[in-house]
JSON list of C-alpha atoms in Angstrom, two decimals:
[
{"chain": "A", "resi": 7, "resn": "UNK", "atom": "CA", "xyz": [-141.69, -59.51, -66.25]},
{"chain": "A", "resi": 8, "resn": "UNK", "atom": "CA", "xyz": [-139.71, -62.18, -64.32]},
{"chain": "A", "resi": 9, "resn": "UNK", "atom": "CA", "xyz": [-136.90, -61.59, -62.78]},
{"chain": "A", "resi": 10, "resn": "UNK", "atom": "CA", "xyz": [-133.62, -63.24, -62.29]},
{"chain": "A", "resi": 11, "resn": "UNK", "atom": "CA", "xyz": [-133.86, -67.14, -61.26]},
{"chain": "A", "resi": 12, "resn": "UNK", "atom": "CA", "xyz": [-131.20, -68.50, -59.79]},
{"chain": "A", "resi": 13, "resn": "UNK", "atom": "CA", "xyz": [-131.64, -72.67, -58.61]},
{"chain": "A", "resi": 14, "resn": "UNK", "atom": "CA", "xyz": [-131.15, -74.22, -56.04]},
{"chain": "A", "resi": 15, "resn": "UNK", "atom": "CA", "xyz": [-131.81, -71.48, -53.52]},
{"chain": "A", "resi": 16, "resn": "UNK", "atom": "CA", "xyz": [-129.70, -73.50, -50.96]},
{"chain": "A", "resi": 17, "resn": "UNK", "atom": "CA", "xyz": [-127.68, -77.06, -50.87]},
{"chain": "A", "resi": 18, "resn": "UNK", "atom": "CA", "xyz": [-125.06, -78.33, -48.56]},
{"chain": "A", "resi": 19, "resn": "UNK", "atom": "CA", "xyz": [-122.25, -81.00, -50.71]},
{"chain": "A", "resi": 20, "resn": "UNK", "atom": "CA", "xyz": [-119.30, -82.43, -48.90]},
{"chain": "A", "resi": 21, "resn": "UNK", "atom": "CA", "xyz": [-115.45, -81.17, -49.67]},
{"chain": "A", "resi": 22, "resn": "UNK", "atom": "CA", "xyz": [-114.23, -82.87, -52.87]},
{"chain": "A", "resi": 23, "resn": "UNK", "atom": "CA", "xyz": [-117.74, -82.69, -54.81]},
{"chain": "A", "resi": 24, "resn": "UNK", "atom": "CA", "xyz": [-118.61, -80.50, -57.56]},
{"chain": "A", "resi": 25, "resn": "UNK", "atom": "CA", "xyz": [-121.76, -78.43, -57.51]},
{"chain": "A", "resi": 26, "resn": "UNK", "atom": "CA", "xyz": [-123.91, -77.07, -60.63]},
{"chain": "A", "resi": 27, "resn": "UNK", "atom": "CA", "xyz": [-125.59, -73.97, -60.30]},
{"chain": "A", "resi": 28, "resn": "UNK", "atom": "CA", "xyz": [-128.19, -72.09, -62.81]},
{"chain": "A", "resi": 29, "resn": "UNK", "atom": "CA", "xyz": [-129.45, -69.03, -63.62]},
{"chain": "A", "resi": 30, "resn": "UNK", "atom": "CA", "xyz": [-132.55, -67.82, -66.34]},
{"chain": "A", "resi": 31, "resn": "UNK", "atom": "CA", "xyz": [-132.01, -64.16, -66.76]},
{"chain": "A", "resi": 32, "resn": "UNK", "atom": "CA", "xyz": [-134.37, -61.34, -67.46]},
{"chain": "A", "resi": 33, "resn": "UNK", "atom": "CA", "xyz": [-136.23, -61.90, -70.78]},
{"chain": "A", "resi": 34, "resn": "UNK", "atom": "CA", "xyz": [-134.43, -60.58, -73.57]},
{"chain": "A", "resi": 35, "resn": "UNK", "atom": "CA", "xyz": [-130.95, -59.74, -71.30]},
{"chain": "A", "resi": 36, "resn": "UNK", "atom": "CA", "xyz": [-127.97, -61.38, -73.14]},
{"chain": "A", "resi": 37, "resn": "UNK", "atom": "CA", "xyz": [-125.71, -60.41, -70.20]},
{"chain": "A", "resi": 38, "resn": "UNK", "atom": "CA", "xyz": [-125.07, -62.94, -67.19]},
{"chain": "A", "resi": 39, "resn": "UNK", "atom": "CA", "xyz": [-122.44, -62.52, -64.51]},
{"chain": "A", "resi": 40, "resn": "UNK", "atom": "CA", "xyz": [-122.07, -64.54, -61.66]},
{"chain": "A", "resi": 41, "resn": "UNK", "atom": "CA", "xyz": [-120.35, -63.06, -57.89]},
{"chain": "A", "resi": 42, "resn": "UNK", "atom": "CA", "xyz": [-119.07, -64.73, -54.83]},
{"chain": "A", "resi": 43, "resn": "UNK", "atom": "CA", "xyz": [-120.55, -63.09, -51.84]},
{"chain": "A", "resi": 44, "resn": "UNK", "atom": "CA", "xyz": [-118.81, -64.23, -48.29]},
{"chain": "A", "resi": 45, "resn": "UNK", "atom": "CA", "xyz": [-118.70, -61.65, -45.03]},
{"chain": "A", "resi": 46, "resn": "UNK", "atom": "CA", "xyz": [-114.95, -61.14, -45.44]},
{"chain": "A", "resi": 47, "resn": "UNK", "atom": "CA", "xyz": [-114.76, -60.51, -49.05]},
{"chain": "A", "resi": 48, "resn": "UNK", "atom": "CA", "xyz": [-117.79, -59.11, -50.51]},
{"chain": "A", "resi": 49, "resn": "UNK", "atom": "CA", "xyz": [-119.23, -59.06, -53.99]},
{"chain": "A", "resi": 50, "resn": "UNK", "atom": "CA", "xyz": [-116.36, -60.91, -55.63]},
{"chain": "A", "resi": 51, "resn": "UNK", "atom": "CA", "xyz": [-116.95, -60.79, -59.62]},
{"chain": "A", "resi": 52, "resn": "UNK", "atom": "CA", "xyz": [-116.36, -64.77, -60.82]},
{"chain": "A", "resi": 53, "resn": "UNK", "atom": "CA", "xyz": [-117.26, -64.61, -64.89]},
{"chain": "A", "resi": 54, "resn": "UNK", "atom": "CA", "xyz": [-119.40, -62.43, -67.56]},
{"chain": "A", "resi": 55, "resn": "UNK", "atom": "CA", "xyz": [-120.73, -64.29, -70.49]},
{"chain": "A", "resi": 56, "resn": "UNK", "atom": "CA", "xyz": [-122.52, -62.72, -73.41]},
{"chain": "A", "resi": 57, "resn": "UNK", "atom": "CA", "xyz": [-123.58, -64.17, -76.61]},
{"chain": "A", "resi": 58, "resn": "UNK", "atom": "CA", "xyz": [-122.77, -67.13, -74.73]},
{"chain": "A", "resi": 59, "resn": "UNK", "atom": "CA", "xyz": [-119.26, -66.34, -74.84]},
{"chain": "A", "resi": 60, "resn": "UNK", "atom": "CA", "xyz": [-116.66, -65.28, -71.55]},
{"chain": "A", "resi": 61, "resn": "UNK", "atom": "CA", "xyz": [-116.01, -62.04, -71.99]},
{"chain": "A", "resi": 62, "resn": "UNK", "atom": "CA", "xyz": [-114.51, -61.45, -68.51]},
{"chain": "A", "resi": 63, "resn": "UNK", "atom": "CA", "xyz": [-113.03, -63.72, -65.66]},
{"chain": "A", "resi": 64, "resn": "UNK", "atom": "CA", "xyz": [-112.02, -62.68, -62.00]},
{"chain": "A", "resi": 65, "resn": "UNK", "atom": "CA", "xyz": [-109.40, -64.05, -60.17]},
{"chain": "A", "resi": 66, "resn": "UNK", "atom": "CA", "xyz": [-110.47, -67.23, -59.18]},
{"chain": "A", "resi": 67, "resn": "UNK", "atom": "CA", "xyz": [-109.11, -70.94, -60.20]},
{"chain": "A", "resi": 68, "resn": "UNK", "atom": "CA", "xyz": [-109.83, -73.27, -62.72]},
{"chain": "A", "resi": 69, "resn": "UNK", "atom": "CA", "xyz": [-112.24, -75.19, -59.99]},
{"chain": "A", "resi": 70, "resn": "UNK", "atom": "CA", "xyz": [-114.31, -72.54, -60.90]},
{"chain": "A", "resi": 71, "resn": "UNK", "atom": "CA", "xyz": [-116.24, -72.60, -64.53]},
{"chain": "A", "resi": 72, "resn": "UNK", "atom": "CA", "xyz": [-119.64, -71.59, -66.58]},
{"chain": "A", "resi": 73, "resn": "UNK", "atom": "CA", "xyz": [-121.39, -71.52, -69.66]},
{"chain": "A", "resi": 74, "resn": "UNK", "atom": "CA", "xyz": [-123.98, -69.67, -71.51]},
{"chain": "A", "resi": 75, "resn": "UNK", "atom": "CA", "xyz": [-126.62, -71.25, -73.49]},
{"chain": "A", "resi": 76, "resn": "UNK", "atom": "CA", "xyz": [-128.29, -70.00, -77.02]},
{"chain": "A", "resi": 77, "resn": "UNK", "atom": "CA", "xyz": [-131.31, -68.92, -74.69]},
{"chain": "A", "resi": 78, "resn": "UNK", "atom": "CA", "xyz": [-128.96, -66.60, -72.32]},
{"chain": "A", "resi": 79, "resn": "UNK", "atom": "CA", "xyz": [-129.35, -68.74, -69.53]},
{"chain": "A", "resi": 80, "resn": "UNK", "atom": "CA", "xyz": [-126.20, -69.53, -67.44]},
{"chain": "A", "resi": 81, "resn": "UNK", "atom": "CA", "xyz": [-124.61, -72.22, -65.17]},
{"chain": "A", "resi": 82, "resn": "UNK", "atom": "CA", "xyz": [-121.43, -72.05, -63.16]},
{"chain": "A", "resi": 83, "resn": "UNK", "atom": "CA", "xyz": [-119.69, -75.24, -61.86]},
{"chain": "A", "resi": 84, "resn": "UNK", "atom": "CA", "xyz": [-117.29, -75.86, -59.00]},
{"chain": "A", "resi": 85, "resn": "UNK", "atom": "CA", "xyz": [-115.02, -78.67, -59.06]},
{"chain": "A", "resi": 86, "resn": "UNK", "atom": "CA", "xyz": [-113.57, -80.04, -56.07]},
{"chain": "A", "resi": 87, "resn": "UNK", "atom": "CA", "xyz": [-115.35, -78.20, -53.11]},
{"chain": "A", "resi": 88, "resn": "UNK", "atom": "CA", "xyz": [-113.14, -76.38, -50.69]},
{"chain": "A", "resi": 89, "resn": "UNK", "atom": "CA", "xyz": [-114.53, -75.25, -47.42]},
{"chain": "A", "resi": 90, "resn": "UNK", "atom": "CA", "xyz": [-113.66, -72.07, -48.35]},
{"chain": "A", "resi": 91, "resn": "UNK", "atom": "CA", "xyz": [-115.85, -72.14, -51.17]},
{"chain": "A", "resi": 92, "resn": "UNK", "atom": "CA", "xyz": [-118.97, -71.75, -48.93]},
{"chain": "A", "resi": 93, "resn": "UNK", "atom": "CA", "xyz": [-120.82, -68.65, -49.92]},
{"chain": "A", "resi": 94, "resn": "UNK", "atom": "CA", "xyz": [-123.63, -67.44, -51.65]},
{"chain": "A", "resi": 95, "resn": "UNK", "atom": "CA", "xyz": [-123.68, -67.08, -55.45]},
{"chain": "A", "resi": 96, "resn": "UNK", "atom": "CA", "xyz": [-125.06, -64.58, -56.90]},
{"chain": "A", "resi": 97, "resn": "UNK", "atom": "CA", "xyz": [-125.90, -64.21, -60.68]},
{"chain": "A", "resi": 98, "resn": "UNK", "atom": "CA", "xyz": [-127.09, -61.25, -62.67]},
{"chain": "A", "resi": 99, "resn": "UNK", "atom": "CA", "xyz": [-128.40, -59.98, -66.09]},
{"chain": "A", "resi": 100, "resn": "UNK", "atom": "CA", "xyz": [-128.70, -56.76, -68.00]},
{"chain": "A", "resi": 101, "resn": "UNK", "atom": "CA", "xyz": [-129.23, -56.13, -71.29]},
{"chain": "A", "resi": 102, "resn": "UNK", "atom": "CA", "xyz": [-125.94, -56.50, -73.04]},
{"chain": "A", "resi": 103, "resn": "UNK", "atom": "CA", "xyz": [-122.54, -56.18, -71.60]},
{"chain": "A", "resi": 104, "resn": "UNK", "atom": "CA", "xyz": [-120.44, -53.33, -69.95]},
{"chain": "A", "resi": 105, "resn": "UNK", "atom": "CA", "xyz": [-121.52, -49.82, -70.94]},
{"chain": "A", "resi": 106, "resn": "UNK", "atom": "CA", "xyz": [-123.14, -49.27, -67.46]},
{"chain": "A", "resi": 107, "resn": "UNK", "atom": "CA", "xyz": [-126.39, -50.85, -68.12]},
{"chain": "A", "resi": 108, "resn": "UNK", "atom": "CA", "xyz": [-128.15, -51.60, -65.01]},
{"chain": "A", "resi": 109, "resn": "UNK", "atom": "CA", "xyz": [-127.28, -55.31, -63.72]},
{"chain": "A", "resi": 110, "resn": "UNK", "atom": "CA", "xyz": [-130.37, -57.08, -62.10]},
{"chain": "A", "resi": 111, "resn": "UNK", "atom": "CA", "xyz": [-129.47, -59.88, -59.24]},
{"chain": "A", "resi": 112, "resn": "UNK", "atom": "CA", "xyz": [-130.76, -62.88, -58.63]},
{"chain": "A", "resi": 113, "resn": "UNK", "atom": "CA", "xyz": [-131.63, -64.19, -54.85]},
{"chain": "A", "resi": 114, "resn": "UNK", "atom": "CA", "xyz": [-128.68, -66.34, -55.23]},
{"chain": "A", "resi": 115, "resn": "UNK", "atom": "CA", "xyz": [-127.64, -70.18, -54.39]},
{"chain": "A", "resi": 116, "resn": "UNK", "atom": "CA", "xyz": [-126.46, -70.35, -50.72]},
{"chain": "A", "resi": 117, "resn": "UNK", "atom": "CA", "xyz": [-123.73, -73.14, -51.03]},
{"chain": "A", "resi": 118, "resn": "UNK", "atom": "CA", "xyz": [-122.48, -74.77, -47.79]},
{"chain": "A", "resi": 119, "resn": "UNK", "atom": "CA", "xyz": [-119.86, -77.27, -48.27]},
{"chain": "A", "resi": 120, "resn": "UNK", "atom": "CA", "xyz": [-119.35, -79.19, -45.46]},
{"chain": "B", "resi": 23, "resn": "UNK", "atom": "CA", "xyz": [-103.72, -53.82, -57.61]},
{"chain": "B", "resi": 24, "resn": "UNK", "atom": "CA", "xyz": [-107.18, -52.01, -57.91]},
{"chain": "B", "resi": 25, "resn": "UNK", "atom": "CA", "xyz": [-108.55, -51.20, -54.56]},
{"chain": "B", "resi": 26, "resn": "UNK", "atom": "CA", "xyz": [-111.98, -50.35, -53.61]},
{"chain": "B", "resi": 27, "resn": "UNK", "atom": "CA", "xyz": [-112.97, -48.89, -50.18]},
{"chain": "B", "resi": 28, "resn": "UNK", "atom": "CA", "xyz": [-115.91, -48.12, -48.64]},
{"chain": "B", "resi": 29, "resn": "UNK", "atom": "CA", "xyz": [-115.96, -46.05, -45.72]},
{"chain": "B", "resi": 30, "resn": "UNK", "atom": "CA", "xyz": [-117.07, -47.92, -42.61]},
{"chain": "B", "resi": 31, "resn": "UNK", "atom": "CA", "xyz": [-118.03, -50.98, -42.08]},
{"chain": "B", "resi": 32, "resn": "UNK", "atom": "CA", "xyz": [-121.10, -50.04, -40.41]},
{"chain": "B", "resi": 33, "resn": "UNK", "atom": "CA", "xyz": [-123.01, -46.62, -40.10]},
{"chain": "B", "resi": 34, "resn": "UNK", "atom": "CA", "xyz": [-125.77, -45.60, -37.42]},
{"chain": "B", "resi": 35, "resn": "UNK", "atom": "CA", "xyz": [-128.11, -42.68, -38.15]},
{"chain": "B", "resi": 36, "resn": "UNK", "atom": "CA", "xyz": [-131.34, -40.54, -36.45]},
{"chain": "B", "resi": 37, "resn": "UNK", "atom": "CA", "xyz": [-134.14, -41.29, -38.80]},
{"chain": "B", "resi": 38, "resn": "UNK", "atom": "CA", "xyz": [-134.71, -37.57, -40.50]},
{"chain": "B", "resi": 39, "resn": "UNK", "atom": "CA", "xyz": [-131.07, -37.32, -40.60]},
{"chain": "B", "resi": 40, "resn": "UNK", "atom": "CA", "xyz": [-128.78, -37.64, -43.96]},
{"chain": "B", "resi": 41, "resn": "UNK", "atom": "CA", "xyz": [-127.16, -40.66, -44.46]},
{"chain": "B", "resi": 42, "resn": "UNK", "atom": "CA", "xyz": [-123.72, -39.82, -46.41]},
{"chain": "B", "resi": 43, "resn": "UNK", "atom": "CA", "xyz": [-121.58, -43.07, -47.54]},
{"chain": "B", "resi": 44, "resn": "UNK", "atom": "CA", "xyz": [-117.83, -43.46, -49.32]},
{"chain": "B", "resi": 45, "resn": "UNK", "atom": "CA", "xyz": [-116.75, -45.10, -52.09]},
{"chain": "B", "resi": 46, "resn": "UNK", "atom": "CA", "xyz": [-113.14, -44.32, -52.37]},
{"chain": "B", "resi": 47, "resn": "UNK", "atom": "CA", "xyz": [-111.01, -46.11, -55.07]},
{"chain": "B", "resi": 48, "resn": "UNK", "atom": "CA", "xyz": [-107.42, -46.84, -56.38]},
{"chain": "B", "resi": 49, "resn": "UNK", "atom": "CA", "xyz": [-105.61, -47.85, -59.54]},
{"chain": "B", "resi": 50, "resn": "UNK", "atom": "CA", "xyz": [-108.56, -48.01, -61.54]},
{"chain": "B", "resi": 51, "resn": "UNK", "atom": "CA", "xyz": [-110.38, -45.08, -64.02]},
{"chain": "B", "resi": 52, "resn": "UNK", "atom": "CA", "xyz": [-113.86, -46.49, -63.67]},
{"chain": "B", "resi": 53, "resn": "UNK", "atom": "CA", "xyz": [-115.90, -45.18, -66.60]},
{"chain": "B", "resi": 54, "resn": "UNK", "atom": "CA", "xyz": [-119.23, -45.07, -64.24]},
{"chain": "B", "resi": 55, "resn": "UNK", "atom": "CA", "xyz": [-120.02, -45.88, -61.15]},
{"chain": "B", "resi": 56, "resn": "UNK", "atom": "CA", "xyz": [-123.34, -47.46, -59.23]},
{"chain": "B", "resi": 57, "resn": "UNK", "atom": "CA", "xyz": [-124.95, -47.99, -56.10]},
{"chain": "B", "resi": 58, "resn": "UNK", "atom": "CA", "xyz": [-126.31, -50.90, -55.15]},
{"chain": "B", "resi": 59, "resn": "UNK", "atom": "CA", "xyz": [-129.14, -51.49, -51.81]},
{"chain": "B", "resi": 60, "resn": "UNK", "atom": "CA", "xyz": [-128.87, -54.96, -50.40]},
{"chain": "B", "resi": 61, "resn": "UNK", "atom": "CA", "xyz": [-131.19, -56.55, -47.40]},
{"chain": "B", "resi": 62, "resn": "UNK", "atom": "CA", "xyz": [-129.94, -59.66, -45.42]},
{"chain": "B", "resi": 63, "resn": "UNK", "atom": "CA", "xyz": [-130.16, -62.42, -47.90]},
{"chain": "B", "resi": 64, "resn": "UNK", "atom": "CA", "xyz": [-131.59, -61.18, -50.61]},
{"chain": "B", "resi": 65, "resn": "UNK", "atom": "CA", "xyz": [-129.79, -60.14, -54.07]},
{"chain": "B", "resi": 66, "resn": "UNK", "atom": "CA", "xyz": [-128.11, -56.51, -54.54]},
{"chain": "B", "resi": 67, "resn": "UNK", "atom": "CA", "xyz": [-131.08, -53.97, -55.92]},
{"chain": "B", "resi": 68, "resn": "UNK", "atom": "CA", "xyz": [-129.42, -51.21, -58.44]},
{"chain": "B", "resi": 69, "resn": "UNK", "atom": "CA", "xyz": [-130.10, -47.52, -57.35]},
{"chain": "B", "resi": 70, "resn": "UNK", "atom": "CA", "xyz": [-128.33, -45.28, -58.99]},
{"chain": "B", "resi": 71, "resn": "UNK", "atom": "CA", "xyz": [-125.73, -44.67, -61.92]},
{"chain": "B", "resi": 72, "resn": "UNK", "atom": "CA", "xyz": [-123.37, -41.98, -62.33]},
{"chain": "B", "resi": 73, "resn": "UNK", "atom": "CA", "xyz": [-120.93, -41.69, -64.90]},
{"chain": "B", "resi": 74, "resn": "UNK", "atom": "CA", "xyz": [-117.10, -40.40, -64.94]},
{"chain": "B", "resi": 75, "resn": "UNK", "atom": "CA", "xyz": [-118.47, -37.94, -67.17]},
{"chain": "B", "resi": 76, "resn": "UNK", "atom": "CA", "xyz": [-121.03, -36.43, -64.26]},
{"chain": "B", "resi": 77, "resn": "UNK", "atom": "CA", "xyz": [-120.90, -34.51, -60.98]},
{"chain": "B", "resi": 78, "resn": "UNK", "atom": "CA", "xyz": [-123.98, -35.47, -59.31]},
{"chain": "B", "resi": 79, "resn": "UNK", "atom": "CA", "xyz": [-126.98, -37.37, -59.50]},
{"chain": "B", "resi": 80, "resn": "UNK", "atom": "CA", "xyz": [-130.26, -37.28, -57.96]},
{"chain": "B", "resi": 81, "resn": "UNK", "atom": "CA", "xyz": [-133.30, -39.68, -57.44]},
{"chain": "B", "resi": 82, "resn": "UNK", "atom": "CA", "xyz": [-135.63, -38.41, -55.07]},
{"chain": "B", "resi": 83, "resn": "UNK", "atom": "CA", "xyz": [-133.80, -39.02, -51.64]},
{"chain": "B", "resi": 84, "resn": "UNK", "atom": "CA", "xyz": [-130.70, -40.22, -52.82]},
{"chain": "B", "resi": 85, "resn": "UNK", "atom": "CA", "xyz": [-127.88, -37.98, -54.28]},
{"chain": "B", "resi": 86, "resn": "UNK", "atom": "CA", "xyz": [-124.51, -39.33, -55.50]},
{"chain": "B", "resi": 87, "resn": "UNK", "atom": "CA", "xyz": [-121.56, -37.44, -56.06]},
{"chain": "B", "resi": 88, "resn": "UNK", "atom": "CA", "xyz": [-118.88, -38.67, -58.89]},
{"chain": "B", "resi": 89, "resn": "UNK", "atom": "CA", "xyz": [-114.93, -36.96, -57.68]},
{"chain": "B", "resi": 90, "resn": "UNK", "atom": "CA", "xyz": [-112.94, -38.86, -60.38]},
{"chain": "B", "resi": 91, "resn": "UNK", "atom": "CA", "xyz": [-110.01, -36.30, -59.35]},
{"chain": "B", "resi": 92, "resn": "UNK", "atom": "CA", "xyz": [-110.01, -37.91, -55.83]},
{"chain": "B", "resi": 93, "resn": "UNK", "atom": "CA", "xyz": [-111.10, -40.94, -57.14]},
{"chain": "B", "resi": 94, "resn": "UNK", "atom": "CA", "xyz": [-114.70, -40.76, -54.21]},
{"chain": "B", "resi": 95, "resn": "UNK", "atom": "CA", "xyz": [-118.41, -40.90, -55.13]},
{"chain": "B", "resi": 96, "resn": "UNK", "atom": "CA", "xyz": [-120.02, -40.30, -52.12]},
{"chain": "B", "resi": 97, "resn": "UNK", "atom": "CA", "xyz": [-123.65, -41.90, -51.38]},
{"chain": "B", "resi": 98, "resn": "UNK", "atom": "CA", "xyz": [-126.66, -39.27, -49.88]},
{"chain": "B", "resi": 99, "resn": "UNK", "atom": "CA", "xyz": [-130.11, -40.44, -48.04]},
{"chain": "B", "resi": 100, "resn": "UNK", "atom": "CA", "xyz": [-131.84, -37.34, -46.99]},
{"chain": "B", "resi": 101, "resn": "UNK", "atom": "CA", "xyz": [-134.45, -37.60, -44.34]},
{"chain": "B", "resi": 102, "resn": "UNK", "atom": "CA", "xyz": [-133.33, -40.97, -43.73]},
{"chain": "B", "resi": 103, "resn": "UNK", "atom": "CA", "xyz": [-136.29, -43.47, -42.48]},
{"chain": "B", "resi": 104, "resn": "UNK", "atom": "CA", "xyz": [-135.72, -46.79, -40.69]},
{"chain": "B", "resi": 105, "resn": "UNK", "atom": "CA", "xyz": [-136.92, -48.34, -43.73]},
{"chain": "B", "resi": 106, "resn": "UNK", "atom": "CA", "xyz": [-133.55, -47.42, -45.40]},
{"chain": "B", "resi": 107, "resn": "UNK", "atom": "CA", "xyz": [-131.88, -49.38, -42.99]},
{"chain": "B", "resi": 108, "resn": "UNK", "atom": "CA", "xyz": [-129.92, -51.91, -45.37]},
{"chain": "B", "resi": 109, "resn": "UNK", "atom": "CA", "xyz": [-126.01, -52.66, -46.25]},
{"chain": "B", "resi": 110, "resn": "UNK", "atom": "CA", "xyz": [-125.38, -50.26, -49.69]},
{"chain": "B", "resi": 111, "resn": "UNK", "atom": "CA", "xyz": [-122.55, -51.41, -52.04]},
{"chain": "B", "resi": 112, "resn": "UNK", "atom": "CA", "xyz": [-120.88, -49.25, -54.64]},
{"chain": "B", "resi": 113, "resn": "UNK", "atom": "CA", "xyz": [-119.65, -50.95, -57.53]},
{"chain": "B", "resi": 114, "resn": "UNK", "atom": "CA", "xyz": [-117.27, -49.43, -60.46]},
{"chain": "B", "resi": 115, "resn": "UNK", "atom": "CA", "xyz": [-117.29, -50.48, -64.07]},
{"chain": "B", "resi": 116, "resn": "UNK", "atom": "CA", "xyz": [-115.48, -50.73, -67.03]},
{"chain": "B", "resi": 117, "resn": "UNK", "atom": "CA", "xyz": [-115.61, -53.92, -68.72]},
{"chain": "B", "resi": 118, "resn": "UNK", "atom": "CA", "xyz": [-116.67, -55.40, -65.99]},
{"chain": "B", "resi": 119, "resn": "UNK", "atom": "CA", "xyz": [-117.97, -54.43, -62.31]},
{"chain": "B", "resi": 120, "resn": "UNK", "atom": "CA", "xyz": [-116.21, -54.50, -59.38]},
{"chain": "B", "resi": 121, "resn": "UNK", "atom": "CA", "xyz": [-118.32, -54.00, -55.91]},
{"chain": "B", "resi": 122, "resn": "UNK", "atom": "CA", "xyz": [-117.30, -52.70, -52.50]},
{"chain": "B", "resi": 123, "resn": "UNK", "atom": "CA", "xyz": [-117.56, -54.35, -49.28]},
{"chain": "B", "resi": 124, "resn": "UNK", "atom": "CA", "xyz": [-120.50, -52.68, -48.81]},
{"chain": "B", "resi": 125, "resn": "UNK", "atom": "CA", "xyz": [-121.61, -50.17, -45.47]},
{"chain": "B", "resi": 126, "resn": "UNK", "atom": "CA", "xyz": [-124.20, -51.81, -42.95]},
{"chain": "B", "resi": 127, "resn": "UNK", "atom": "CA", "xyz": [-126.43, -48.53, -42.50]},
{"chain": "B", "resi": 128, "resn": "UNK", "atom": "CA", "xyz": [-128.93, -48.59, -39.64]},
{"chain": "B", "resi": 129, "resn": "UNK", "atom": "CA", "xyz": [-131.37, -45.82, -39.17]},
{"chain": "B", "resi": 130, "resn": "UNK", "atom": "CA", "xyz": [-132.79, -45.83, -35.49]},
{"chain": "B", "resi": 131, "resn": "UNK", "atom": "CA", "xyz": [-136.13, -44.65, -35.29]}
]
C-alpha cells in the first residue's frame, strides 16, 4: 500500500510569490492535515479537511489556504511568500478525522523562499 | 493559551540504558495522546497511542504513561540501542492534534 505523497519534495520561490503544494493520501484515508515544521516552532498544525471539507484551522493567516478534492487528495497554497514562511510542510492522512486514529506523514515539501 | 512541553531539548543516553521522555501539558483535556519517532528529514512515524481513559501502554520496548491528573505522559525505551537515536514528538488530540517540540534523543554506543 502506498503511502503518503507529498510533491514537490523541495522548491525555492522568491518573497511575494505564491506556492502550490499537494498531497495523495493513503488509499481509502478521507483525513488530510497539513503542519508547518521550522527548528523554533515545531509541528505547527495549519488545516484538517475531511470529506473535502475544513474541519479545523490553526492559527495562521489568510496567506495560508487548502482544499480537498472528491478523491481525498489535498493541496495547500501560500500567497504572498514571507521569509518566514520557509519550512517544511508536512501533510498527513488517517482514516477519518479526530477520534485518535493513527495519522500517517508524508516526507514533506521543503519550501525555501528566498 | 494551551501549552505543550516537552522536557529537554535534547537527551543523551548509554545504549542498554532506558530512555524516559516528558510530555507535560496545560490548558487543554486531551482525549488521547501519541508519540511520534522522527529522523532528520523525513516525516513523523506514529508509535504509540494512549488514551485519557488509560494508565499505561506497552509495545515491546516502548512504555507510555498517561497522568491526566498532572497533565504528563511520559515516553519509555528500555534497553535503548543507537538505532533509537531519533528526535520523538508527543502530540495531544481532540479535534485536532497538537505536537510538541519534540526531544533530540541520542543513544551513544
Amino acid at each position: 500500500k502506498a503511502g503518503v505523497t507529498q510533491t514537490p519534495r523541495y522548491l525555492i520561490k522568491t518573497r511575494g510569490q505564491q506556492v502550490t503544494l499537494s498531497c495523495s493520501p493513503i488509499s481509502g484515508h478521507r483525513s488530510v492535515s497539513w503542519y508547518q515544521q521550522t527548528p523554533g516552532q515545531g509541528l505547527q498544525f495549519l488545516f484538517e479537511y475531511f470529506s473535502e471539507t475544513q474541519r479545523n484551522k490553526g492559527n495562521f493567516p489568510g496567506r495560508f489556504s487548502g482544499r480537498q478534492f472528491s478523491n481525498s487528495r489535498s493541496e495547500m497554497n501560500v500567497s504572498t511568500l514571507e521569509l518566514g514562511d520557509s519550512a517544511l510542510y508536512l501533510c498527513a492522512s488517517s482514516l477519518e478525522a479526530g477520534k485518535g486514529n493513527t495519522i500517517y506523514f508524508g516526507e514533506g515539501s521543503w519550501l525555501t523562499v528566498v | 493559551s494551551q501549552k505543550i512541553e516537552q522536557n529537554s531539548e535534547a537527551l543523551n543516553i548509554q545504549e542498554g540504558k532506558t530512555a524516559t521522555l516528558t510530555c507535560n501539558y496545560t490548558n487543554y483535556s486531551p482525549a488521547y495522546l501519541q508519540w511520534y519517532r522522527q529522523d532528520p528529514g523525513r516525516g513523523p512515524v506514529f508509535l504509540l497511542l494512549i488514551r485519557e481513559n488509560e494508565k499505561e501502554k506497552r509495545k515491546e520496548r516502548l512504555k507510555v504513561t498517561f497522568d491526566t491528573t498532572l497533565k504528563q505522559s511520559l515516553f519509555h525505551i528500555t534497553a535503548s540501542q543507537p538505532a533509537d537515536s531519533a528526535t520523538y514528538l508527543c502530540a495531544l488530540g481532540n479535534n485536532d492534534m497538537r505536537f510538541g517540540a519534540g526531544t533530540r534523543l541520542t543513544v551513544k554506543p
